[in-house]
Structure formats: C-alpha cells, structure tokens
mmCIF file of C-alpha atoms and ligand atoms in Angstrom:
data_model
loop_
_atom_site.group_PDB
_atom_site.id
_atom_site.type_symbol
_atom_site.label_atom_id
_atom_site.label_comp_id
_atom_site.label_asym_id
_atom_site.label_seq_id
_atom_site.Cartn_x
_atom_site.Cartn_y
_atom_site.Cartn_z
ATOM 1 C CA MET F 1407 151.482 116.764 142.967
ATOM 2 C CA LYS F 1408 150.976 113.713 145.136
ATOM 3 C CA ASN F 1409 147.470 112.906 143.954
ATOM 4 C CA LEU F 1410 148.573 109.780 142.080
ATOM 5 C CA GLU F 1411 150.186 108.267 145.171
ATOM 6 C CA GLY F 1412 148.514 106.065 147.736
ATOM 7 C CA MET F 1413 147.612 108.238 150.727
ATOM 8 C CA LEU F 1414 147.061 105.937 153.683
ATOM 9 C CA GLN F 1415 149.811 104.335 155.734
ATOM 10 C CA PRO F 1416 150.857 100.772 154.850
ATOM 11 C CA GLY F 1417 148.711 98.341 156.833
ATOM 12 C CA ALA F 1418 145.906 100.883 157.271
ATOM 13 C CA LEU F 1419 143.341 98.235 156.248
ATOM 14 C CA LYS F 1420 145.106 95.205 157.747
ATOM 15 C CA ASP F 1421 142.690 92.560 159.093
ATOM 16 C CA ARG F 1422 139.755 94.240 157.329
ATOM 17 C CA ASN F 1423 137.657 92.026 155.048
ATOM 18 C CA ILE F 1424 135.902 93.918 152.282
ATOM 19 C CA ILE F 1425 133.148 93.070 149.784
ATOM 20 C CA ILE F 1426 133.063 95.223 146.648
ATOM 21 C CA THR F 1427 130.071 94.688 144.386
ATOM 22 C CA GLY F 1428 130.940 95.237 140.729
ATOM 23 C CA GLY F 1429 134.569 94.751 141.777
ATOM 24 C CA GLY F 1430 135.753 93.093 138.570
ATOM 25 C CA THR F 1431 135.962 96.255 136.477
ATOM 26 C CA GLY F 1432 136.409 100.028 136.536
ATOM 27 C CA LEU F 1433 136.459 101.879 139.824
ATOM 28 C CA GLY F 1434 135.563 98.755 141.811
ATOM 29 C CA LYS F 1435 138.654 96.997 140.500
ATOM 30 C CA SER F 1436 140.874 100.022 141.201
ATOM 31 C CA MET F 1437 139.570 100.245 144.773
ATOM 32 C CA ALA F 1438 140.050 96.506 145.312
ATOM 33 C CA LYS F 1439 143.666 96.754 144.224
ATOM 34 C CA TYR F 1440 144.471 99.723 146.447
ATOM 35 C CA PHE F 1441 142.743 98.228 149.486
ATOM 36 C CA MET F 1442 144.769 95.021 148.999
ATOM 37 C CA THR F 1443 148.003 97.013 149.031
ATOM 38 C CA LEU F 1444 146.844 98.416 152.378
ATOM 39 C CA GLY F 1445 146.468 94.900 153.807
ATOM 40 C CA ALA F 1446 142.752 94.199 153.315
ATOM 41 C CA LYS F 1447 141.330 90.867 152.156
ATOM 42 C CA LEU F 1448 138.869 91.298 149.291
ATOM 43 C CA ILE F 1449 135.743 89.658 147.974
ATOM 44 C CA ILE F 1450 134.785 90.929 144.545
ATOM 45 C CA THR F 1451 131.385 90.070 143.152
ATOM 46 C CA SER F 1452 129.421 90.629 139.954
ATOM 47 C CA ARG F 1453 127.382 88.649 137.430
ATOM 48 C CA LYS F 1454 130.282 87.622 135.175
ATOM 49 C CA LEU F 1455 132.320 84.916 136.906
ATOM 50 C CA ASP F 1456 135.034 84.896 134.217
ATOM 51 C CA VAL F 1457 135.608 88.651 134.668
ATOM 52 C CA ILE F 1458 135.821 88.615 138.467
ATOM 53 C CA GLU F 1459 137.986 85.474 138.503
ATOM 54 C CA ALA F 1460 140.445 87.042 136.062
ATOM 55 C CA THR F 1461 140.516 90.261 138.103
ATOM 56 C CA ALA F 1462 141.032 88.397 141.388
ATOM 57 C CA LYS F 1463 143.950 86.478 139.903
ATOM 58 C CA GLU F 1464 145.485 89.637 138.437
ATOM 59 C CA LEU F 1465 145.188 91.606 141.689
ATOM 60 C CA GLU F 1466 146.589 88.776 143.808
ATOM 61 C CA ALA F 1467 149.603 88.564 141.486
ATOM 62 C CA GLU F 1468 150.104 92.336 141.524
ATOM 63 C CA THR F 1469 149.693 92.932 145.250
ATOM 64 C CA GLY F 1470 150.494 89.622 146.923
ATOM 65 C CA GLY F 1471 147.162 90.004 148.762
ATOM 66 C CA LYS F 1472 144.045 87.859 148.937
ATOM 67 C CA CYS F 1473 141.051 88.338 146.628
ATOM 68 C CA LEU F 1474 138.141 85.933 146.286
ATOM 69 C CA ALA F 1475 135.729 86.093 143.317
ATOM 70 C CA LEU F 1476 132.126 85.195 144.155
ATOM 71 C CA PRO F 1477 129.467 85.506 141.452
ATOM 72 C CA CYS F 1478 126.229 87.217 142.415
ATOM 73 C CA ASP F 1479 123.508 89.258 140.753
ATOM 74 C CA VAL F 1480 122.767 91.914 143.349
ATOM 75 C CA LYS F 1481 119.198 92.266 142.026
ATOM 76 C CA HIS F 1482 118.327 88.968 143.723
ATOM 77 C CA TYR F 1483 118.298 88.820 147.529
ATOM 78 C CA ASP F 1484 118.755 85.029 147.624
ATOM 79 C CA GLN F 1485 121.953 85.323 145.553
ATOM 80 C CA VAL F 1486 123.201 88.141 147.778
ATOM 81 C CA GLU F 1487 122.577 86.076 150.932
ATOM 82 C CA ALA F 1488 124.380 83.093 149.412
ATOM 83 C CA MET F 1489 127.339 85.298 148.400
ATOM 84 C CA VAL F 1490 127.568 86.881 151.859
ATOM 85 C CA ASN F 1491 127.419 83.471 153.555
ATOM 86 C CA LYS F 1492 130.219 82.149 151.342
ATOM 87 C CA ALA F 1493 132.265 85.286 152.058
ATOM 88 C CA ILE F 1494 131.871 84.783 155.817
ATOM 89 C CA GLU F 1495 132.708 81.096 155.452
ATOM 90 C CA ALA F 1496 135.936 82.057 153.674
ATOM 91 C CA TYR F 1497 137.093 84.963 155.869
ATOM 92 C CA GLY F 1498 135.249 84.465 159.199
ATOM 93 C CA THR F 1499 133.697 87.899 159.112
ATOM 94 C CA ILE F 1500 133.120 90.805 156.718
ATOM 95 C CA ASP F 1501 133.937 94.312 157.958
ATOM 96 C CA ILE F 1502 133.226 96.579 155.018
ATOM 97 C CA LEU F 1503 130.727 96.648 152.161
ATOM 98 C CA ILE F 1504 131.170 98.847 149.098
ATOM 99 C CA ASN F 1505 127.961 99.133 147.091
ATOM 100 C CA ASN F 1506 129.609 99.877 143.755
ATOM 101 C CA ALA F 1507 127.706 97.726 141.220
ATOM 102 C CA ALA F 1508 125.668 99.818 138.811
ATOM 103 C CA GLY F 1509 123.818 99.848 135.539
ATOM 104 C CA ASN F 1510 123.281 102.979 133.463
ATOM 105 C CA PHE F 1511 122.909 104.218 129.895
ATOM 106 C CA ILE F 1512 121.865 107.459 128.244
ATOM 107 C CA SER F 1513 118.414 107.592 126.693
ATOM 108 C CA PRO F 1514 115.473 109.952 126.387
ATOM 109 C CA THR F 1515 113.155 108.638 129.081
ATOM 110 C CA GLU F 1516 110.160 108.287 126.778
ATOM 111 C CA ARG F 1517 112.124 105.744 124.725
ATOM 112 C CA LEU F 1518 112.564 103.434 127.723
ATOM 113 C CA SER F 1519 110.432 100.363 128.282
ATOM 114 C CA ALA F 1520 109.132 99.805 131.788
ATOM 115 C CA ASN F 1521 111.609 96.948 132.041
ATOM 116 C CA ALA F 1522 114.554 99.147 131.015
ATOM 117 C CA PHE F 1523 113.709 101.579 133.828
ATOM 118 C CA LYS F 1524 113.195 98.721 136.263
ATOM 119 C CA SER F 1525 116.462 96.985 135.391
ATOM 120 C CA ILE F 1526 118.500 100.056 136.435
ATOM 121 C CA ILE F 1527 116.481 100.535 139.624
ATOM 122 C CA ASP F 1528 116.911 96.847 140.415
ATOM 123 C CA ILE F 1529 120.705 96.911 140.026
ATOM 124 C CA VAL F 1530 121.444 100.260 141.663
ATOM 125 C CA LEU F 1531 118.779 100.748 144.319
ATOM 126 C CA HIS F 1532 117.594 97.228 145.117
ATOM 127 C CA GLY F 1533 121.131 95.869 144.697
ATOM 128 C CA SER F 1534 122.511 98.327 147.262
ATOM 129 C CA ILE F 1535 119.579 97.655 149.598
ATOM 130 C CA ASN F 1536 119.937 93.876 149.232
ATOM 131 C CA CYS F 1537 123.641 93.839 150.093
ATOM 132 C CA THR F 1538 123.276 96.324 152.944
ATOM 133 C CA LEU F 1539 120.328 94.446 154.439
ATOM 134 C CA ALA F 1540 121.894 90.985 154.138
ATOM 135 C CA LEU F 1541 125.127 92.083 155.836
ATOM 136 C CA GLY F 1542 123.488 94.469 158.308
ATOM 137 C CA LYS F 1543 121.199 91.716 159.632
ATOM 138 C CA ILE F 1544 124.229 89.492 160.301
ATOM 139 C CA TRP F 1545 126.313 92.241 161.914
ATOM 140 C CA ILE F 1546 123.460 93.245 164.199
ATOM 141 C CA ALA F 1547 122.462 89.670 165.127
ATOM 142 C CA LYS F 1548 126.075 88.763 165.948
ATOM 143 C CA LYS F 1549 126.645 92.083 167.761
ATOM 144 C CA GLU F 1550 129.724 92.732 165.603
ATOM 145 C CA THR F 1551 130.819 96.377 165.609
ATOM 146 C CA ASN F 1552 133.195 98.687 163.711
ATOM 147 C CA LYS F 1553 131.503 97.912 160.404
ATOM 148 C CA VAL F 1554 131.349 100.263 157.426
ATOM 149 C CA VAL F 1555 129.179 100.630 154.329
ATOM 150 C CA LEU F 1556 130.336 102.920 151.531
ATOM 151 C CA ASN F 1557 127.907 103.651 148.700
ATOM 152 C CA MET F 1558 128.947 104.842 145.251
ATOM 153 C CA SER F 1559 126.591 107.695 144.475
ATOM 154 C CA THR F 1560 126.695 110.470 141.855
ATOM 155 C CA THR F 1561 126.347 114.239 141.989
ATOM 156 C CA TYR F 1562 123.020 113.961 140.173
ATOM 157 C CA SER F 1563 121.676 112.109 143.239
ATOM 158 C CA TRP F 1564 120.645 115.535 144.488
ATOM 159 C CA THR F 1565 120.393 117.613 141.298
ATOM 160 C CA GLY F 1566 118.724 114.957 139.162
ATOM 161 C CA SER F 1567 119.738 114.654 135.497
ATOM 162 C CA GLY F 1568 117.940 114.291 132.201
ATOM 163 C CA TYR F 1569 118.757 111.335 129.951
ATOM 164 C CA VAL F 1570 119.870 109.090 132.846
ATOM 165 C CA VAL F 1571 116.626 109.310 134.787
ATOM 166 C CA PRO F 1572 116.505 105.693 136.062
ATOM 167 C CA SER F 1573 120.055 106.037 137.376
ATOM 168 C CA ALA F 1574 119.331 109.441 138.936
ATOM 169 C CA THR F 1575 116.191 108.083 140.578
ATOM 170 C CA ALA F 1576 117.997 105.030 141.926
ATOM 171 C CA LYS F 1577 121.090 106.916 143.142
ATOM 172 C CA ALA F 1578 118.864 109.423 144.968
ATOM 173 C CA GLY F 1579 117.352 106.457 146.778
ATOM 174 C CA VAL F 1580 120.793 105.137 147.648
ATOM 175 C CA LEU F 1581 121.690 108.522 149.120
ATOM 176 C CA ALA F 1582 118.497 108.528 151.194
ATOM 177 C CA MET F 1583 119.357 105.050 152.447
ATOM 178 C CA THR F 1584 122.886 106.204 153.321
ATOM 179 C CA ARG F 1585 121.693 109.099 155.443
ATOM 180 C CA SER F 1586 118.810 107.185 157.024
ATOM 181 C CA LEU F 1587 120.776 104.114 158.083
ATOM 182 C CA ALA F 1588 123.751 106.210 159.199
ATOM 183 C CA VAL F 1589 121.461 107.405 161.970
ATOM 184 C CA GLU F 1590 119.476 104.232 162.608
ATOM 185 C CA TRP F 1591 122.400 101.778 162.662
ATOM 186 C CA ALA F 1592 125.039 103.937 164.354
ATOM 187 C CA LYS F 1593 124.007 102.398 167.674
ATOM 188 C CA TYR F 1594 125.106 99.014 166.323
ATOM 189 C CA GLY F 1595 128.571 100.314 165.438
ATOM 190 C CA ILE F 1596 127.826 100.540 161.709
ATOM 191 C CA ARG F 1597 128.916 103.682 159.811
ATOM 192 C CA MET F 1598 127.524 104.545 156.395
ATOM 193 C CA ASN F 1599 128.811 107.136 153.921
ATOM 194 C CA ALA F 1600 128.771 107.797 150.187
ATOM 195 C CA ILE F 1601 131.064 109.135 147.486
ATOM 196 C CA ALA F 1602 129.719 111.266 144.632
ATOM 197 C CA PRO F 1603 132.246 111.077 141.785
ATOM 198 C CA GLY F 1604 132.316 113.308 138.743
ATOM 199 C CA PRO F 1605 133.762 111.854 135.519
ATOM 200 C CA PHE F 1606 136.302 109.067 136.138
ATOM 201 C CA PRO F 1607 136.975 107.307 132.819
ATOM 202 C CA THR F 1608 136.026 103.624 132.825
ATOM 203 C CA LYS F 1609 135.028 101.425 129.895
ATOM 204 C CA GLY F 1610 131.708 100.501 131.527
ATOM 205 C CA ALA F 1611 130.607 104.109 131.968
ATOM 206 C CA TRP F 1612 132.113 105.622 128.805
ATOM 207 C CA ASP F 1613 130.668 102.957 126.445
ATOM 208 C CA ARG F 1614 127.181 103.706 127.757
ATOM 209 C CA LEU F 1615 127.361 107.438 128.502
ATOM 210 C CA ALA F 1616 129.667 108.759 125.776
ATOM 211 C CA PRO F 1617 129.157 106.425 122.780
ATOM 212 C CA GLY F 1618 130.408 107.219 119.271
ATOM 213 C CA ASP F 1619 131.148 110.906 118.757
ATOM 214 C CA PHE F 1620 129.222 111.951 121.897
ATOM 215 C CA GLY F 1621 132.523 112.038 123.803
ATOM 216 C CA GLU F 1622 133.697 114.890 121.549
ATOM 217 C CA ARG F 1623 130.367 116.595 120.913
ATOM 218 C CA PHE F 1624 129.467 116.773 124.572
ATOM 219 C CA ASP F 1625 132.907 116.881 126.158
ATOM 220 C CA MET F 1626 132.365 116.236 129.886
ATOM 221 C CA ILE F 1627 135.720 117.767 130.737
ATOM 222 C CA LYS F 1628 134.557 121.222 129.626
ATOM 223 C CA ARG F 1629 132.023 121.086 132.444
ATOM 224 C CA VAL F 1630 134.753 120.598 135.053
ATOM 225 C CA PRO F 1631 136.364 123.774 136.465
ATOM 226 C CA LEU F 1632 139.647 121.879 136.964
ATOM 227 C CA ARG F 1633 139.445 120.897 133.241
ATOM 228 C CA ARG F 1634 140.314 117.236 133.668
ATOM 229 C CA ALA F 1635 138.783 113.886 134.530
ATOM 230 C CA GLY F 1636 139.382 112.270 137.895
ATOM 231 C CA GLU F 1637 142.259 109.845 138.415
ATOM 232 C CA HIS F 1638 141.288 106.467 139.857
ATOM 233 C CA GLN F 1639 143.906 106.801 142.606
ATOM 234 C CA GLU F 1640 142.271 110.023 143.765
ATOM 235 C CA LEU F 1641 138.989 108.217 144.269
ATOM 236 C CA CYS F 1642 140.747 105.208 145.826
ATOM 237 C CA ASN F 1643 142.415 107.470 148.384
ATOM 238 C CA LEU F 1644 139.087 108.994 149.374
ATOM 239 C CA ALA F 1645 137.375 105.596 149.551
ATOM 240 C CA ALA F 1646 140.216 104.087 151.608
ATOM 241 C CA TYR F 1647 139.981 106.975 154.069
ATOM 242 C CA LEU F 1648 136.197 106.668 154.371
ATOM 243 C CA ILE F 1649 136.329 102.938 155.118
ATOM 244 C CA SER F 1650 139.314 103.197 157.449
ATOM 245 C CA ASP F 1651 139.340 103.867 161.179
ATOM 246 C CA TYR F 1652 140.806 107.321 160.406
ATOM 247 C CA SER F 1653 137.315 108.489 159.419
ATOM 248 C CA ALA F 1654 135.648 106.944 162.488
ATOM 249 C CA TYR F 1655 133.658 110.138 163.215
ATOM 250 C CA ILE F 1656 132.336 110.610 159.664
ATOM 251 C CA ASN F 1657 128.879 109.103 159.386
ATOM 252 C CA GLY F 1658 126.009 109.804 156.987
ATOM 253 C CA ASP F 1659 127.946 112.086 154.686
ATOM 254 C CA VAL F 1660 128.380 112.150 150.928
ATOM 255 C CA VAL F 1661 131.768 113.369 149.755
ATOM 256 C CA THR F 1662 131.895 114.901 146.280
ATOM 257 C CA ILE F 1663 134.986 114.304 144.153
ATOM 258 C CA ASP F 1664 134.300 115.999 140.818
ATOM 259 C CA GLY F 1665 136.732 118.899 140.297
ATOM 260 C CA GLY F 1666 133.863 121.298 141.017
ATOM 261 C CA GLU F 1667 131.717 119.993 138.148
ATOM 262 C CA TRP F 1668 128.252 120.059 139.670
ATOM 263 C CA LEU F 1669 128.717 123.473 141.239
ATOM 264 C CA GLN F 1670 129.793 124.898 137.891
ATOM 265 C CA GLY F 1671 126.576 123.551 136.404
ATOM 266 C CA ALA F 1672 124.547 124.999 139.267
ATOM 267 C CA GLY F 1673 126.138 128.468 139.467
ATOM 268 C CA GLU F 1674 124.092 131.082 137.605
ATOM 269 C CA PHE F 1675 127.138 132.949 136.223
ATOM 270 C CA SER F 1676 129.724 130.168 136.100
ATOM 271 C CA MET F 1677 129.902 130.300 132.300
ATOM 272 C CA PHE F 1678 132.391 133.199 132.163
ATOM 273 C CA GLY F 1679 135.535 131.056 132.508
ATOM 274 C CA ASP F 1680 136.724 131.737 128.925
ATOM 275 C CA VAL F 1681 136.317 135.553 129.052
ATOM 276 C CA THR F 1682 139.762 137.138 128.540
ATOM 277 C CA ASN F 1683 141.308 139.885 130.663
ATOM 278 C CA ASP F 1684 140.993 142.345 127.766
ATOM 279 C CA GLU F 1685 137.305 141.546 127.542
ATOM 280 C CA TRP F 1686 136.950 142.010 131.294
ATOM 281 C CA ASP F 1687 138.552 145.485 130.943
ATOM 282 C CA VAL F 1688 135.817 146.452 128.500
ATOM 283 C CA VAL F 1689 133.093 144.821 130.556
ATOM 284 C CA GLU F 1690 134.304 146.592 133.700
ATOM 285 C CA GLN F 1691 134.058 149.970 132.004
ATOM 286 C CA MET F 1692 130.537 149.193 130.825
ATOM 287 C CA VAL F 1693 129.416 147.997 134.249
ATOM 288 C CA ARG F 1694 131.025 150.948 136.055
ATOM 289 C CA GLY F 1695 129.339 153.241 133.548
ATOM 290 C CA ALA F 1696 125.980 151.844 134.518
ATOM 291 C CA LYS F 1697 126.331 153.589 137.912
ATOM 292 C CA SER F 1698 125.802 157.030 136.385
ATOM 293 C CA VAL F 1699 122.551 156.063 134.650
HETATM 294 C C1 HXC V 780 116.988 101.731 125.722
HETATM 295 C C2 HXC V 780 117.787 99.785 126.669
HETATM 296 C C3 HXC V 780 119.112 100.141 126.331
HETATM 297 C C4 HXC V 780 119.321 101.379 125.651
HETATM 298 C C5 HXC V 780 119.150 98.222 127.358
HETATM 299 N N1 HXC V 780 117.868 98.597 127.292
HETATM 300 N N2 HXC V 780 119.934 99.157 126.783
HETATM 301 N N3 HXC V 780 116.737 100.564 126.369
HETATM 302 N N4 HXC V 780 118.228 102.138 125.372
HETATM 303 N N5 HXC V 780 120.539 101.801 125.304
HETATM 304 C C6 HXC V 780 116.719 97.864 127.790
HETATM 305 C C7 HXC V 780 116.592 96.461 127.211
HETATM 306 O O1 HXC V 780 115.972 96.475 125.921
HETATM 307 C C8 HXC V 780 115.707 95.783 128.260
HETATM 308 O O2 HXC V 780 114.368 96.186 128.152
HETATM 309 C C9 HXC V 780 116.220 96.399 129.556
HETATM 310 O O3 HXC V 780 116.872 97.631 129.204
HETATM 311 C C10 HXC V 780 117.230 95.515 130.277
HETATM 312 O O4 HXC V 780 118.274 95.243 129.356
HETATM 313 P P1 HXC V 780 119.122 93.894 129.433
HETATM 314 O O5 HXC V 780 120.213 93.993 128.439
HETATM 315 O O6 HXC V 780 118.227 92.701 129.377
HETATM 316 O O7 HXC V 780 119.656 93.974 130.958
HETATM 317 P P2 HXC V 780 120.974 93.500 131.608
HETATM 318 O O8 HXC V 780 121.603 92.379 130.842
HETATM 319 O O9 HXC V 780 120.673 93.308 133.052
HETATM 320 O O10 HXC V 780 121.974 94.756 131.447
HETATM 321 C C11 HXC V 780 121.811 95.902 132.219
HETATM 322 C C12 HXC V 780 122.288 97.155 131.477
HETATM 323 C C13 HXC V 780 123.689 96.967 130.876
HETATM 324 C C14 HXC V 780 122.228 98.296 132.466
HETATM 325 C C15 HXC V 780 121.297 97.444 130.330
HETATM 326 O O11 HXC V 780 124.115 98.168 130.235
HETATM 327 C C16 HXC V 780 124.723 96.565 131.927
HETATM 328 O O12 HXC V 780 124.936 95.367 132.139
HETATM 329 N N6 HXC V 780 125.370 97.536 132.613
HETATM 330 C C17 HXC V 780 126.350 97.290 133.685
HETATM 331 C C18 HXC V 780 127.516 98.232 133.670
HETATM 332 C C19 HXC V 780 127.170 99.718 133.614
HETATM 333 O O13 HXC V 780 126.047 100.087 133.205
HETATM 334 N N7 HXC V 780 128.147 100.553 133.958
HETATM 335 C C20 HXC V 780 127.992 102.012 133.895
HETATM 336 C C21 HXC V 780 127.950 102.579 135.233
HETATM 337 S S1 HXC V 780 128.185 104.341 135.128
HETATM 338 P P3 HXC V 780 113.233 95.277 127.399
HETATM 339 O O14 HXC V 780 111.969 96.027 127.592
HETATM 340 O O15 HXC V 780 113.676 95.172 125.981
HETATM 341 O O16 HXC V 780 113.234 93.943 128.120
HETATM 342 C C22 HXC V 780 127.218 105.075 136.306
HETATM 343 C C23 HXC V 780 127.304 106.577 136.628
HETATM 344 C C24 HXC V 780 128.261 107.326 135.793
HETATM 345 O O17 HXC V 780 126.467 104.462 136.921
HETATM 346 C C25 HXC V 780 128.168 108.841 135.972
HETATM 347 C C26 HXC V 780 129.227 109.511 135.134
HETATM 348 C C27 HXC V 780 129.523 110.909 135.489
HETATM 349 P P1 NAP V 781 131.642 99.677 135.579
HETATM 350 O O1 NAP V 781 133.068 99.342 135.353
HETATM 351 O O2 NAP V 781 130.664 99.426 134.491
HETATM 352 O O3 NAP V 781 131.187 98.907 136.903
HETATM 353 C C1 NAP V 781 129.908 98.487 137.162
HETATM 354 C C2 NAP V 781 129.989 97.069 137.707
HETATM 355 O O4 NAP V 781 128.707 96.667 138.187
HETATM 356 C C3 NAP V 781 130.436 96.031 136.680
HETATM 357 O O5 NAP V 781 131.568 95.382 137.170
HETATM 358 C C4 NAP V 781 129.254 95.066 136.572
HETATM 359 O O6 NAP V 781 129.727 93.724 136.433
HETATM 360 C C5 NAP V 781 128.579 95.298 137.918
HETATM 361 N N1 NAP V 781 127.149 94.962 137.865
HETATM 362 C C6 NAP V 781 126.211 95.449 137.014
HETATM 363 N N2 NAP V 781 125.038 94.869 137.256
HETATM 364 C C7 NAP V 781 125.218 94.017 138.283
HETATM 365 C C8 NAP V 781 124.370 93.132 138.991
HETATM 366 N N3 NAP V 781 123.085 93.013 138.675
HETATM 367 N N4 NAP V 781 124.901 92.393 140.010
HETATM 368 C C9 NAP V 781 126.203 92.507 140.323
HETATM 369 N N5 NAP V 781 127.064 93.326 139.699
HETATM 370 C C10 NAP V 781 126.571 94.066 138.683
HETATM 371 O O7 NAP V 781 131.448 101.218 135.968
HETATM 372 P P2 NAP V 781 132.299 102.250 136.869
HETATM 373 O O8 NAP V 781 132.449 103.477 136.080
HETATM 374 O O9 NAP V 781 133.499 101.604 137.450
HETATM 375 O O10 NAP V 781 131.247 102.569 138.027
HETATM 376 C C11 NAP V 781 131.435 102.124 139.360
HETATM 377 C C12 NAP V 781 130.522 102.903 140.288
HETATM 378 O O11 NAP V 781 130.871 104.286 140.286
HETATM 379 C C13 NAP V 781 129.045 102.844 139.913
HETATM 380 O O12 NAP V 781 128.263 102.797 141.089
HETATM 381 C C14 NAP V 781 128.811 104.145 139.206
HETATM 382 O O13 NAP V 781 127.467 104.569 139.267
HETATM 383 C C15 NAP V 781 129.720 105.056 140.016
HETATM 384 N N6 NAP V 781 130.100 106.277 139.297
HETATM 385 C C16 NAP V 781 130.998 106.211 138.288
HETATM 386 C C17 NAP V 781 131.381 107.374 137.638
HETATM 387 C C18 NAP V 781 132.409 107.366 136.532
HETATM 388 O O14 NAP V 781 132.693 108.437 135.998
HETATM 389 N N7 NAP V 781 132.998 106.246 136.177
HETATM 390 C C19 NAP V 781 130.810 108.584 138.011
HETATM 391 C C20 NAP V 781 129.863 108.612 139.034
HETATM 392 C C21 NAP V 781 129.535 107.435 139.685
HETATM 393 P P3 NAP V 781 128.897 92.567 135.687
HETATM 394 O O15 NAP V 781 128.461 93.119 134.377
HETATM 395 O O16 NAP V 781 129.885 91.433 135.608
HETATM 396 O O17 NAP V 781 127.757 92.213 136.574
#
C-alpha cells in the first residue's frame, strides 16, 4: 500500500504561497508540513500565537521550508484583513487559501445557549467567508489569476447530523459558498473546492467529539466500511492534488474521503456486514422459499 507516501512530484507546489487557517494543529498542521515538502511557502494562522509559532518552527526544522505564523481570529474581518495584508507583505502574493479553522463539540441542541450556537457559526461559516472575501477582493482587484480556495467540509454538510447541529449548519453554508463562488469567480481565475473527511484522529476533534468513554461506546470506526480511521497523509495527498495545477479543471466539487462511512449510514440495508456465510446460506433458503408462497 502506498497510501502513507506523499503522492505529488517533488516541487509540485514550488512558488505557491499558501495560507492555512487553523494550521497550528491537527489536519491543518499535517497539510502545512506536506505542502512545505512540495516546495510551498506557508502562512499558518489561528488564535493561539504560541501554538502556531511552535508549529512553524517545528515544520521549518523538519522540512527546510518557510512557514510564517500570523495570529488571527477568523471570526473578525478586521483581523483577517490585517493577517492577509501581513502575509502579502511577507511573500508578495498569496496563491492558495485553505479554510480549515473550525470549532465543534457534541451537545444536545436544546442545551446550547444562543452564544454557543453563534460561536461555532462565527468560526466555521463567518471565518471561511471572511478569509475568502478578504483574499478574493485582493485577487480580483489586482487581476491575479491561478488562485485556489480549498474548504474543509464534512460529510454531514449534506446529510445533517444530530448533536453537532451548529457545525452541520455552518459546514452546509461553507459547501454552498464553495459551489456558488466556484461559478461566480471562475472568470477571475479562482477555483474553489472542498474536502469532506470522515474520521481522521486529531486531539482537537477527539477531545470534543469522543470524550471519556464515548470513543468506545460509540466507536466511529464501526461505521466505516473500510473499518479504520483515515491517515493524515491520505488527506494531505488529496488536498495537495486539489490545490495543485494538476487539478486545474476541478472546480466547485466536494471530494469525500471517509472510507465509505456516510454511504454506509445512508444505505437502507448496509447493516448486514457481520452476517456470516453460514447465516447467508440459511437466509438464502428462506428467501428462495418465499417464491413459492
Ligand atoms: C455546551 C458549550 C460547550 C459545551 C462551550 N460552550 N463548550 N456549551 N456544551 N461542551 C459554550 C460556552 O459556554 C459559550 O457560551 C460558548 O459555547 C462559546 O464558548 P467559549 O469557550 O467562550 O468560546 P471559544 O473560546 O471561542 O471556544 C470555541 C469552542 C472551543 C468551539 C467552544 O471548543 C474551541 O476553541 N474549539 C476549537 C477547536 C475545535 O473545536 N476543533 C474540533 C474541530 S472537529 P455562553 O453562553 O456560556 O457564553 C470538526 C469536525 C469533525 O469540526 C468531524 C468528525 C468526523
Ligand atoms: P483541530 O486540530 O481542532 O483544528 C482546528 C483549528 O482551528 C485549531 O488549530 C484552532 O486553533 C483553529 N481555530 C479555532 N477557532 C479559530 C478562530 N476563531 N480563528 C482562527 N483559528 C481558529 O481540528 P482538526 O480535526 O484538525 O480539524 C481541521 C478541519 O477538518 C476542520 O475544519 C474540521 O471541521 C475538519 N474535519 C475534521 C475531521 C476529523 O476527523 N478530524 C473530520 C471532518 C472534518 P486555535 O484554537 O489556536 O485558534
């Protein structure tokens, strides 16, 4: 299996300057590292300066590439504008935006305060809009082309999901933005796509979505037909492809990477995976017998 290896050619992202929101931890950090090995220069941004500075230092040492840490709360447009301006000052131009920052936690919706709901919408939906708008305005005004936005979505963007309703609501909005702007901004040379990951273990997600014994009681892996979680490199390979010139004709799509998880949940009869062959022999006889009735 080659799924744990980097997929793109060395230099595939050379001379590409990339902003990753929420790039100090989890999947954002993994993507930043892989993109640096492919020659990209990175800006990672989030609220915690100490975290992004430590990550930038670590990734520069590991890859020999360039990574700048710029603090920014994506909820606030003025902070996003300031971050983007500093990024352009440092690198001359930005080519790629990855809207990866997110907030999420499990809770029955009726237990949420209005502010709890709002805080997730503000990070996920408004944060993605703020970054896309701030950069898009600059790209369009300067007539810069070959720009890419990649949005981190989820499979429940289109199915919805109980117990993470603010996140589902916000991610659905992000998907609508992806598809809408893919059409509207294509004429400016801006492509926009999304990734819908299934379970990819990260501390940020697991602490908030599988706390205590929930990880065992509600084992997410059992819901995945391939019976495993995703590997970060698998997602990094997909993301690198979608932001690279190799995917130049892919625009407005959302690519699912979940081992078949959401389809298993959706399929009416997908629950028969554990039925043994002996049991199927019996079942077959019963079903065939039904013909004569
Ligand atoms: C109910 C809660 C709560 C909880 C917080 N709140 N946690 N309400 N149950 N467990 C309420 C607070 O009381 C407050 O409302 C409001 O939410 C905002 O909380 P703050 O702590 O003030 O906000 P903030 O510091 O901005 O933190 C945001 C956060 C936090 C989302 C609550 O968890 C965070 O910083 N998350 C960032 C990382 C993250 O979430 N990563 C997971 C991504 S996984 P009141 O009314 O009291 O003011 C993902 C998809 C995974 O997105 C899919 C997997 C398959
Ligand atoms: P993570 O490590 O918790 O990453 C989330 C990041 O967002 C953190 O670095 C956090 O940093 C940043 N962030 C939160 N609020 C912010 C704000 N207001 N402004 C700027 N940055 C902010 O989680 P992850 O698992 O890697 O998730 C990454 C992305 O993948 C998310 O979009 C998530 O929805 C998506 N996803 C993940 C999974 C999975 O299984 N892991 C599945 C589906 C989708 P600060 O706290 O320092 O701000």
